[in-house]
Coordinates of C-alpha atoms in Angstrom, one line a residue:
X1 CA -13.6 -41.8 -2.6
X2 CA -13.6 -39.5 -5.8
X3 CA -10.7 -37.0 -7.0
X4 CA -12.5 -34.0 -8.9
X5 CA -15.2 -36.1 -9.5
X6 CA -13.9 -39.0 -10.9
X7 CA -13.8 -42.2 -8.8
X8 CA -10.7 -43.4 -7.6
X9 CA -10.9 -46.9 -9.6
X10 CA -11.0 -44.8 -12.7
X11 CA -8.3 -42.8 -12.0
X12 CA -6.1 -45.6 -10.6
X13 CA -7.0 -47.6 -14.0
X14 CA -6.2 -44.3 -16.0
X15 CA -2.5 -44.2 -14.1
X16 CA -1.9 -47.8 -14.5
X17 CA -2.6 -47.3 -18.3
X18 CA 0.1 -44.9 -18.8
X19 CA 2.3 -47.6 -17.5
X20 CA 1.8 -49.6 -20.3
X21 CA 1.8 -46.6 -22.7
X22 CA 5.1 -46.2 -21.8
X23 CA 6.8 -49.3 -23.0
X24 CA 6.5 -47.1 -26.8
X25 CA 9.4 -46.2 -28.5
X26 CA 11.0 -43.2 -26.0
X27 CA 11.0 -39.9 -27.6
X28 CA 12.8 -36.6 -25.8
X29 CA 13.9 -33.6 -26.8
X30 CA 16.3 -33.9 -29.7
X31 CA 19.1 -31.7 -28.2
X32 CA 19.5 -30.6 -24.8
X33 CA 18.3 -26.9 -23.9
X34 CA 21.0 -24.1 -24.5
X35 CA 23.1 -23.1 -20.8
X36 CA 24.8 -20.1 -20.7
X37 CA 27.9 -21.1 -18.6
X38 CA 28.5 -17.8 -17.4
X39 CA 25.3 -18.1 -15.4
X40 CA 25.5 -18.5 -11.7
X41 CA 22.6 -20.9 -11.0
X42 CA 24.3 -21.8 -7.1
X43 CA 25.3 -20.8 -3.9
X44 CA 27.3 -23.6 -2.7
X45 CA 25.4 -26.1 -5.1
X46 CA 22.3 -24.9 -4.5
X47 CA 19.3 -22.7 -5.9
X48 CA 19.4 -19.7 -5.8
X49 CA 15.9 -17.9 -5.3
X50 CA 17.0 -14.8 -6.3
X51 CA 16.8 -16.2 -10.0
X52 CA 13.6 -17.8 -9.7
X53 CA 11.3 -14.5 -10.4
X54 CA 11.5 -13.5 -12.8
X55 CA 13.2 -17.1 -14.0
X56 CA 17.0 -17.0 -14.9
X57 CA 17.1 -18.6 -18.7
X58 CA 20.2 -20.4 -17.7
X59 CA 18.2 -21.5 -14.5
X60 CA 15.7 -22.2 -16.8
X61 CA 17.7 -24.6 -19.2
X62 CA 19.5 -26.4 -15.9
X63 CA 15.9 -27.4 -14.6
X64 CA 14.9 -28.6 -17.9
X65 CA 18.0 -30.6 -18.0
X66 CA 17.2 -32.5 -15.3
X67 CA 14.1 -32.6 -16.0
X68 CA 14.9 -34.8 -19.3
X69 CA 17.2 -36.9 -17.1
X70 CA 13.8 -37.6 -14.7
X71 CA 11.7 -38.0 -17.9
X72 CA 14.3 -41.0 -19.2
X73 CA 13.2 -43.0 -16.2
X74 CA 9.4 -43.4 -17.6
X75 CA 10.4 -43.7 -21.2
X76 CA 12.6 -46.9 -20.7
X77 CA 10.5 -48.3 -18.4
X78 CA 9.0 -51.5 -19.2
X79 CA 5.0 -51.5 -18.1
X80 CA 4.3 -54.2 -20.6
X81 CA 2.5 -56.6 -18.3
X82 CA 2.9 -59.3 -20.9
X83 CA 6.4 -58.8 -21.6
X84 CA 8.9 -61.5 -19.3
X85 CA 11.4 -58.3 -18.3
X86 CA 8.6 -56.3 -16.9
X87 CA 9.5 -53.3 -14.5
X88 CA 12.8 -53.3 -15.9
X89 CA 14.7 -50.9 -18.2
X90 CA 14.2 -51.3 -21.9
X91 CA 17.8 -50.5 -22.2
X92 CA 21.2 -51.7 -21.0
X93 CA 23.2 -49.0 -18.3
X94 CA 25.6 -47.7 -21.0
X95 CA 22.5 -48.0 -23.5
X96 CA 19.9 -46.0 -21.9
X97 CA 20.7 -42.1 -22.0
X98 CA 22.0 -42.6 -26.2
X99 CA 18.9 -44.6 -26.8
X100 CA 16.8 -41.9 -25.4
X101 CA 18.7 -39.2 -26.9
X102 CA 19.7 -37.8 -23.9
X103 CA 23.8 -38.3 -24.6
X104 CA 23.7 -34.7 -25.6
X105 CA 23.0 -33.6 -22.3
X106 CA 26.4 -34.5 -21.1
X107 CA 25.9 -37.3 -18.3
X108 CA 26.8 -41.5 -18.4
X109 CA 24.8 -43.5 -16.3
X110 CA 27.1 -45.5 -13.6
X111 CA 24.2 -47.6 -12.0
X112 CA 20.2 -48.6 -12.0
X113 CA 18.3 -48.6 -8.9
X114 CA 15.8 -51.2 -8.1
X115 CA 12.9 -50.9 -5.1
X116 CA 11.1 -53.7 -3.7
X117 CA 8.0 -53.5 -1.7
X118 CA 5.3 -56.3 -1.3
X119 CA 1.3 -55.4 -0.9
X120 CA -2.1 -56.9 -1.2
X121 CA -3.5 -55.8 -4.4
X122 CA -7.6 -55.1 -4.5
X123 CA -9.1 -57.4 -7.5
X124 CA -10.4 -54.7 -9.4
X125 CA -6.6 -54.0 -10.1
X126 CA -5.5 -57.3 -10.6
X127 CA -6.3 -57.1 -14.6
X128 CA -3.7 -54.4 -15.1
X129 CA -0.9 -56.4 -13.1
X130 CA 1.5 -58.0 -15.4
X131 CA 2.1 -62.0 -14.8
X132 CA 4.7 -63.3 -12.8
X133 CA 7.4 -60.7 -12.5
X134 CA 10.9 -61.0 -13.5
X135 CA 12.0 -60.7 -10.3
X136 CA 9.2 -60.9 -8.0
X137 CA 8.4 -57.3 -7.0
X138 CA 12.1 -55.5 -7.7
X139 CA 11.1 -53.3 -10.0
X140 CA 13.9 -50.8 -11.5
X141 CA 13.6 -47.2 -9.6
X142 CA 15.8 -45.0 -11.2
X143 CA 19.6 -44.5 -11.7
X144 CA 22.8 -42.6 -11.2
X145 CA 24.5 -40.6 -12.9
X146 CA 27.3 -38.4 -13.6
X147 CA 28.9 -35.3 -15.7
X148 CA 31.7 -36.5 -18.1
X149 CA 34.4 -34.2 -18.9
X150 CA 33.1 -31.5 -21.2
X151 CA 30.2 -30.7 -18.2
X152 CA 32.1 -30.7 -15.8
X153 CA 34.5 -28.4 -17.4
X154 CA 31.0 -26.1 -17.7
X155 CA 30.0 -25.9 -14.7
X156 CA 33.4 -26.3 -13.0
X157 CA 32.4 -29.6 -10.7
X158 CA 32.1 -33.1 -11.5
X159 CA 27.5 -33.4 -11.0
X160 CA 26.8 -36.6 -9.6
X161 CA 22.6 -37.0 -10.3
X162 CA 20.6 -39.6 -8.3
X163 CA 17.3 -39.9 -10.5
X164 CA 14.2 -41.5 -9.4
X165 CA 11.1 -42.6 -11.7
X166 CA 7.5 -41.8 -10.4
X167 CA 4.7 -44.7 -10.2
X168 CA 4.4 -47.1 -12.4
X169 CA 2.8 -50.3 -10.8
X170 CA -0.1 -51.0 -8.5
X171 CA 2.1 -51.9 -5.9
X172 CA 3.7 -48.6 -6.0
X173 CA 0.2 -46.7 -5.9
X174 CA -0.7 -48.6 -2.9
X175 CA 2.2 -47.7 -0.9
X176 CA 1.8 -44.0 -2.1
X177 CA -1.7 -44.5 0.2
X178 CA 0.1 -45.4 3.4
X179 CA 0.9 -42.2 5.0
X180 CA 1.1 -43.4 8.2
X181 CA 4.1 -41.4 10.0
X182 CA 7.5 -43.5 10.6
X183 CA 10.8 -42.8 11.7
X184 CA 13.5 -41.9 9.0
X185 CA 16.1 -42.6 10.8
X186 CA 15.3 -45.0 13.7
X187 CA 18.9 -44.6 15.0
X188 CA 18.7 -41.0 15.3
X189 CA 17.4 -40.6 18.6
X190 CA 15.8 -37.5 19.5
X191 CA 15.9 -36.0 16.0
X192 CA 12.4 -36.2 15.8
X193 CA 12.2 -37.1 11.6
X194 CA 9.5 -38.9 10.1
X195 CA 8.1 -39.7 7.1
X196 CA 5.2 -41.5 5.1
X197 CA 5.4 -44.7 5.5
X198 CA 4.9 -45.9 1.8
X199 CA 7.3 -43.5 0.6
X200 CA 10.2 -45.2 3.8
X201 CA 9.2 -48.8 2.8
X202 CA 10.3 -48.6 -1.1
X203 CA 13.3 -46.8 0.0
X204 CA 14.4 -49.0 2.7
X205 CA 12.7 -52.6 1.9
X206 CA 14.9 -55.5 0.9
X207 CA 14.8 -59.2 0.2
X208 CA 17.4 -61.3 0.8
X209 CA 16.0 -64.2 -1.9
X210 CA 15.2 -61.7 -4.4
X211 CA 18.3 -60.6 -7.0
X212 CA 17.5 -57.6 -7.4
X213 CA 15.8 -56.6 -4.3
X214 CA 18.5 -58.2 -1.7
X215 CA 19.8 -54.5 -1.3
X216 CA 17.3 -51.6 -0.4
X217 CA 17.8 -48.8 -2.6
X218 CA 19.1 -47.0 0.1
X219 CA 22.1 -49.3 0.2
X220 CA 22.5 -48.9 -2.8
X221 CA 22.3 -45.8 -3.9
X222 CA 24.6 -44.7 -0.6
X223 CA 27.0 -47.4 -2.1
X224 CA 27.2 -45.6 -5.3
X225 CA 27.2 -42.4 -4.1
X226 CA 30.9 -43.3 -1.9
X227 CA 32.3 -45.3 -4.9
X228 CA 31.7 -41.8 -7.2
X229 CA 32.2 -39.4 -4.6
X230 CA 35.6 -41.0 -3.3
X231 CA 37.2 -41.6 -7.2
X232 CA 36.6 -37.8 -7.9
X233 CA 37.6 -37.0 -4.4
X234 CA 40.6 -39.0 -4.8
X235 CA 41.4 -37.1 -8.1
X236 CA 41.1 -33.5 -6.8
X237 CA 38.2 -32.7 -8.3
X238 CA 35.0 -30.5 -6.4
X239 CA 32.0 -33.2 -6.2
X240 CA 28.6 -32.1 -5.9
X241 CA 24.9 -34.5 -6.0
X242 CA 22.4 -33.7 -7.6
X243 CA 18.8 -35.7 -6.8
X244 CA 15.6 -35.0 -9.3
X245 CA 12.6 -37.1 -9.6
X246 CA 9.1 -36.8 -10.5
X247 CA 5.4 -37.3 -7.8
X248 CA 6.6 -40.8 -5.6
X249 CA 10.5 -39.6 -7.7
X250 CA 10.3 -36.5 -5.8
X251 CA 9.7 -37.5 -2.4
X252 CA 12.6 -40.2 -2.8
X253 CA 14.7 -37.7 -3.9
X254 CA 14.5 -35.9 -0.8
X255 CA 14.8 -39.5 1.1
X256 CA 17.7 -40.2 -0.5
X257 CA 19.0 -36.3 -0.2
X258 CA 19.2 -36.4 3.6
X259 CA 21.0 -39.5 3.8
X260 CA 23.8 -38.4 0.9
X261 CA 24.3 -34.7 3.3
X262 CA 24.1 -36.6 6.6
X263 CA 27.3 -39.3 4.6
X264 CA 28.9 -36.4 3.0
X265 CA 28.8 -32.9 4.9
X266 CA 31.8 -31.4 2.7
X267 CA 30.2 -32.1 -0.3
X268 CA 27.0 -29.8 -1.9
X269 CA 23.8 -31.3 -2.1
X270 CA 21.0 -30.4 -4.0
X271 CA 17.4 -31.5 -5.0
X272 CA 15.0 -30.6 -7.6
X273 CA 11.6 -32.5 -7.9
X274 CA 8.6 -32.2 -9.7
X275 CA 5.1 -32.1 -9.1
X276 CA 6.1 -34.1 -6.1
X277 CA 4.0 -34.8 -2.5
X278 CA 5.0 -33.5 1.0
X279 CA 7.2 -36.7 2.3
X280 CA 7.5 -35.9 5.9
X281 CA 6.9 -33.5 9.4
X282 CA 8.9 -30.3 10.5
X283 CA 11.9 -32.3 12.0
X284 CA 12.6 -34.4 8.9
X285 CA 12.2 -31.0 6.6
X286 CA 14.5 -29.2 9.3
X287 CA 16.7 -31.6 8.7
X288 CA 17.8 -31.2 5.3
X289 CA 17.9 -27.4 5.5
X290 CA 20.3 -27.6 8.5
X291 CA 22.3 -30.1 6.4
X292 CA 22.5 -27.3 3.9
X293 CA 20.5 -29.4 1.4
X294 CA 18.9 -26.7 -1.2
X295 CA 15.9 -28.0 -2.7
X296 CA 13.9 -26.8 -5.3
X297 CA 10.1 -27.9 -6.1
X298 CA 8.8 -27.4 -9.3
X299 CA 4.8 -27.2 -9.1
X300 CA 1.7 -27.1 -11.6
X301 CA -1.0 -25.1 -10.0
X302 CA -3.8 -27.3 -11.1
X303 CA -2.1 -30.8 -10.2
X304 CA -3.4 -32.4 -6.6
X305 CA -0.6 -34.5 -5.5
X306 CA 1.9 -31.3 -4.5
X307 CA -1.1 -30.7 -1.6
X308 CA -0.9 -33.9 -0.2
X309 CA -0.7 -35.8 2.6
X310 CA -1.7 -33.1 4.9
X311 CA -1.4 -34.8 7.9
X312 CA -1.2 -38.2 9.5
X313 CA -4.4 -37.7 11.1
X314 CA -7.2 -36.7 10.2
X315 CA -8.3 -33.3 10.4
X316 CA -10.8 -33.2 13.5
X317 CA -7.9 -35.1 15.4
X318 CA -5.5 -33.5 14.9
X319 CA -6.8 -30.4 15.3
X320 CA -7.5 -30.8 18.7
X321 CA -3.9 -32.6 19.3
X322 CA -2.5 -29.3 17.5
X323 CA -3.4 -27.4 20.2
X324 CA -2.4 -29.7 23.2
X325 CA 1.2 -30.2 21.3
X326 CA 0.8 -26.0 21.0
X327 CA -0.4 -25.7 25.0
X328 CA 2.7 -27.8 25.7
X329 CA 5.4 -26.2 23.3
X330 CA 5.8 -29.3 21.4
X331 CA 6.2 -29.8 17.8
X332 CA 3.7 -31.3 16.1
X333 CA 5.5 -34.4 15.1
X334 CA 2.4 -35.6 12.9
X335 CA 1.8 -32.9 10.1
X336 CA 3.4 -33.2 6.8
X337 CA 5.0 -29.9 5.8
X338 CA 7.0 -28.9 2.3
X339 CA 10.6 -27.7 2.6
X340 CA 13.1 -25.5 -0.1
X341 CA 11.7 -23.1 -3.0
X342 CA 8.7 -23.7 -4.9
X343 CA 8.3 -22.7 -8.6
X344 CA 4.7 -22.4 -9.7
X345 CA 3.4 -22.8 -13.2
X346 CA -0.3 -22.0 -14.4
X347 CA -1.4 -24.1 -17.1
X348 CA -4.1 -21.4 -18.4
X349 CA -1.1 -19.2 -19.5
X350 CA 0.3 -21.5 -22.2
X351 CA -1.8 -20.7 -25.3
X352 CA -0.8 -24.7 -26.5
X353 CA -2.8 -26.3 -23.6
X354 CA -6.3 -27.3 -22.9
X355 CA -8.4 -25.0 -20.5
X356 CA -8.8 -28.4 -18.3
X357 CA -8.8 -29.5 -14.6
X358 CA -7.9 -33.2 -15.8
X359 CA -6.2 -34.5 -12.5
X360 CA -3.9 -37.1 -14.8
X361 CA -2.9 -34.7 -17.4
X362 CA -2.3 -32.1 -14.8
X363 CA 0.3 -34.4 -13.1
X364 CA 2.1 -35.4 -16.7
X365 CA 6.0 -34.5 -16.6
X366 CA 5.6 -33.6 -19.9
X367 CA 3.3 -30.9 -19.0
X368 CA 5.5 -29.7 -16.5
X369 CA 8.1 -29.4 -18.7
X370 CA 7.0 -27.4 -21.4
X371 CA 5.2 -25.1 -19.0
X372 CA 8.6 -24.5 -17.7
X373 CA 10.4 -24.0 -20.8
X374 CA 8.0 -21.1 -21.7
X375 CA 7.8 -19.6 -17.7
X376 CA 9.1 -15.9 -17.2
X377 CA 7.7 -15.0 -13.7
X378 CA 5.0 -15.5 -12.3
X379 CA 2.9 -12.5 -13.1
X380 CA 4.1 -12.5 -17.3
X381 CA 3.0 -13.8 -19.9
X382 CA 4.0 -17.3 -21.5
X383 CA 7.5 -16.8 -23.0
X384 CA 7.6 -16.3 -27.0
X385 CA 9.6 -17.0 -29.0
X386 CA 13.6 -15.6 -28.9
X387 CA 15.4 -17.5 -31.2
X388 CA 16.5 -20.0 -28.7
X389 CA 15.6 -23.8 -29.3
X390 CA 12.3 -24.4 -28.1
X391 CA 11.1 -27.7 -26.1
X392 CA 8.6 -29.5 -28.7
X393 CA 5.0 -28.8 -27.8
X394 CA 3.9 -32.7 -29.3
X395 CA 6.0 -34.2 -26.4
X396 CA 2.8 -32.8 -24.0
X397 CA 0.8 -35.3 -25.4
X398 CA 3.1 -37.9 -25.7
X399 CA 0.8 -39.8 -22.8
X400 CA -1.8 -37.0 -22.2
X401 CA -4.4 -35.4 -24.0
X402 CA -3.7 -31.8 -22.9
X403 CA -3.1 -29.5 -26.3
X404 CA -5.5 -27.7 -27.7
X405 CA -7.3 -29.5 -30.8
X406 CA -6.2 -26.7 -33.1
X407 CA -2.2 -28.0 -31.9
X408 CA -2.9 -31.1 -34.6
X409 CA -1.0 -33.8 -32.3
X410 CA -2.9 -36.8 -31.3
X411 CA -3.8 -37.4 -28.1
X412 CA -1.6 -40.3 -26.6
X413 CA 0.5 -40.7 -29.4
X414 CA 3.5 -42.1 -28.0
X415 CA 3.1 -45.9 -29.0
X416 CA 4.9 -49.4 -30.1
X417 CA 3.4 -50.9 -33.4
X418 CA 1.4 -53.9 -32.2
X419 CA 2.6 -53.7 -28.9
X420 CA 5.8 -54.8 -29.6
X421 CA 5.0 -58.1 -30.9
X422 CA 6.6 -59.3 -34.4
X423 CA 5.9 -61.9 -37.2
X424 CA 8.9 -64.3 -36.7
X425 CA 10.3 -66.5 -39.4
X426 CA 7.6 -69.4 -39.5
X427 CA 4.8 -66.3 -39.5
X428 CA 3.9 -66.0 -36.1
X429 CA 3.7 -63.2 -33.7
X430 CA 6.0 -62.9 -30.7
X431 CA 7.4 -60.6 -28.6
X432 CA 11.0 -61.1 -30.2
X433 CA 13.6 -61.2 -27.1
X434 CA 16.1 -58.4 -25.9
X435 CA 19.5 -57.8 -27.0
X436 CA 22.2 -59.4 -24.6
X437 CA 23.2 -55.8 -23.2
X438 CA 19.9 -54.5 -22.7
X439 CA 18.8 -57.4 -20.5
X440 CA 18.1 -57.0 -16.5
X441 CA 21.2 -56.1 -14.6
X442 CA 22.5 -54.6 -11.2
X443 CA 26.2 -53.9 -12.3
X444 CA 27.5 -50.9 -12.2
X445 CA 30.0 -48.5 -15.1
X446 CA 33.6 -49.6 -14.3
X447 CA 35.4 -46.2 -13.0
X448 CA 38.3 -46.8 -16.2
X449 CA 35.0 -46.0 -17.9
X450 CA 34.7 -42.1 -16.6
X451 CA 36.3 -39.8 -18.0

């Protein structure tokens, strides 16, 4: 199996090496983008299309705020396969968005997620696994988040963001290839939702003699979402949830989406993902737009993994199963469809950027990012500069190699002297240990801690 002529070993080896990459010192943008708060971005919490073409600049800065907040989860992500805390956060919950320099951007992290899933890897892969993990196969998924006082007084609610991080691990990549239809909901009878079954398995696996991983990430994101959503509630003020990932992010975003508007029907929910697969059929899609769930999907045009799955089946089957389910009136309960607003961005129109097909760099956050930050509409030109603050062009290749030579950034430059190791006091080098508060934890920001 290939994927624009590479073969898939070498592209799976070229993912896992990001992983890795990404245990470097984290680097964002230094300030948050400008938001005009006189803007109307919503209707009831959501996107509104009318200010997707040409692109709202307010609209504009609000994705690319979120998209910083999804960009946090790969830059304090631990890949190190030889450090003793890998697939954790590199920093502590009340640590992570200052460290980052993401405080700016006006949220405080109340909670980390952690996944757990359990696969057979192939040997070619086993080389890029770390060692024994810290906590068997709980890796840290994301976190929540919400607006402090000063945001909220912007946009007149109290944001609550659930943020997912994309692949990182082998074991994750493997369960990205199971796309086997299940039920989302097996209690909902007759509802007719389902979903890939990789994408289902990280969301809703536990293990009861695992720390981190005794709780699926369902539970606990639903748990945080009630603590946050009553205290606010409680205090008169208008809650709405925000979810935003990136590729495997994405889809759980929209997982965890439905389940928030299905717990919460008076409150607005809302989901912006990018680059991110199809996650389900018709009935699961239908079901978040009758829940009122606005979602927006932020696409580059070049990048393979918005097309995918396709269907459950493949094509020659269900093709001929199409049109017995269409002979019968049925849906077809077995092809994967998108759902919301898409926002597409063409990489040939950014004069920064590489005139390349390069499957990886397509699929780089990064990339997506600053092809947003100069996107008028989709038939102008990239946006020049207007005085505003401008997203730095380096960050593209902070673990790509898409700028142009003439650009003068390295290519991967994003990267920990000697791999993080240090000479310690009798000369030899270790990987020194982690401060107290940025070692692994599941506890969550006391609410005397929000203001």
């Amino acid at each position: 199996m290939s994927i624009a002529g590479r073969s898939l070993p070498a592209v799976f080896k070229r993912l896992l090496q990001l992983s890795v990459n990404s245990a470097a010192q984290p680097l964002t943008s230094s300030r948050p983008p400008p938001v005009n708060p006189h803007a109307k971005f919503a209707r009831r919490g959501g996107w509104d299309a009318a200010l997707l073409d040409p692109l709202d600049a307010g609209l504009r800065a609000e994705i690319l705020r979120h998209g910083d907040l999804a960009q946090a989860t790969y830059d304090a992500f631990d890949g190190r396969y030889w450090s003793p805390n890998c697939g954790t956060s590199l920093h502590g919950l009340r640590r992570m968005l200052p460290a980052l320099g993401l405080a700016g951007h006006g949220y405080v992290a109340t909670a980390f997620i952690y996944a757990t899933c359990d696969v057979d890897i192939p040997r070619w892969l086993m080389t890029r696994l770390h060692a024994d993990a810290w906590d068997d196969h709980a890796n840290w998924a994301g976190y929540v988040a919400v607006a402090g006082a000063e945001e909220a007084s912007r946009v007149g609610h109290r944001d609550v963001v659930v943020v997912w991080r994309g692949t990182m691990s082998a074991e994750e990549w493997f369960m990205n290839l199971r796309t086997g239809l299940v039920p989302f909901d097996a209690a909902a009878e007759g509802d007719g939702a389902m979903v890939a079954e990789g994408f289902h398995t990280l969301y809703t696996s536990s293990n009861a003699g695992n720390k981190y991983g005794a709780r699926s990430a369902r539970d606990q994101v639903a748990d945080e979402l009630k603590r946050l959503v009553d205290h606010f509630g409680k205090r008169g003020e208008e809650v709405h949830v925000t979810f935003t990932g990136h590729s495997l992010g994405g889809a759980l975003a929209l997982l965890s989406a439905r389940d928030a508007a299905a717990a919460h029907p008076d409150v607005p929910v809302r989901a912006v993902t990018f680059s991110a697969p199809r996650v389900g059929n018709r009935a699961f899609s239908g079901g978040l737009t009758s829940r009122n769930v606005s979602v927006l999907r932020v696409v580059v045009k070049t990048d393979l993994v918005p097309t995918v799955p396709r269907t459950a089946l493949e094509a020659s089957v269900s093709g001929v199963l199409g049109g017995l389910w269409a002979l019968a009136g049925l849906r077809q309960a077995f092809e994967y469809v998108h759902v919301g607003h898409e926002l597409a961005l063409n990489v040939s129109k950014s004069p920064h950027l590489k005139d390349s097909h390069d499957p990886v760099g397509s699929h780089n956050l990064e990339l997506c990012l600053h092809l947003l930050d100069g996107h008028e509409s989709a038939a102008g030109a990239f946006r020049r500069e207007d005085g505003a603050p401008r997203r730095d062009v380096a960050l593209v290749n902070k673990r790509s190699a898409m700028l142009r030579d003439t650009e003068g950034i390295p290519e991967k430059w994003c990267q920990t002297a000697n791999k993080g190791l240090e000479r310690n006091g009798s000369g030899r080098w270790v990987l020194p240990a982690r401060e107290r508060d940025d070692m692994p934890a599941n506890d969550v920001l006391p609410l005397s801690e929000l203001d």
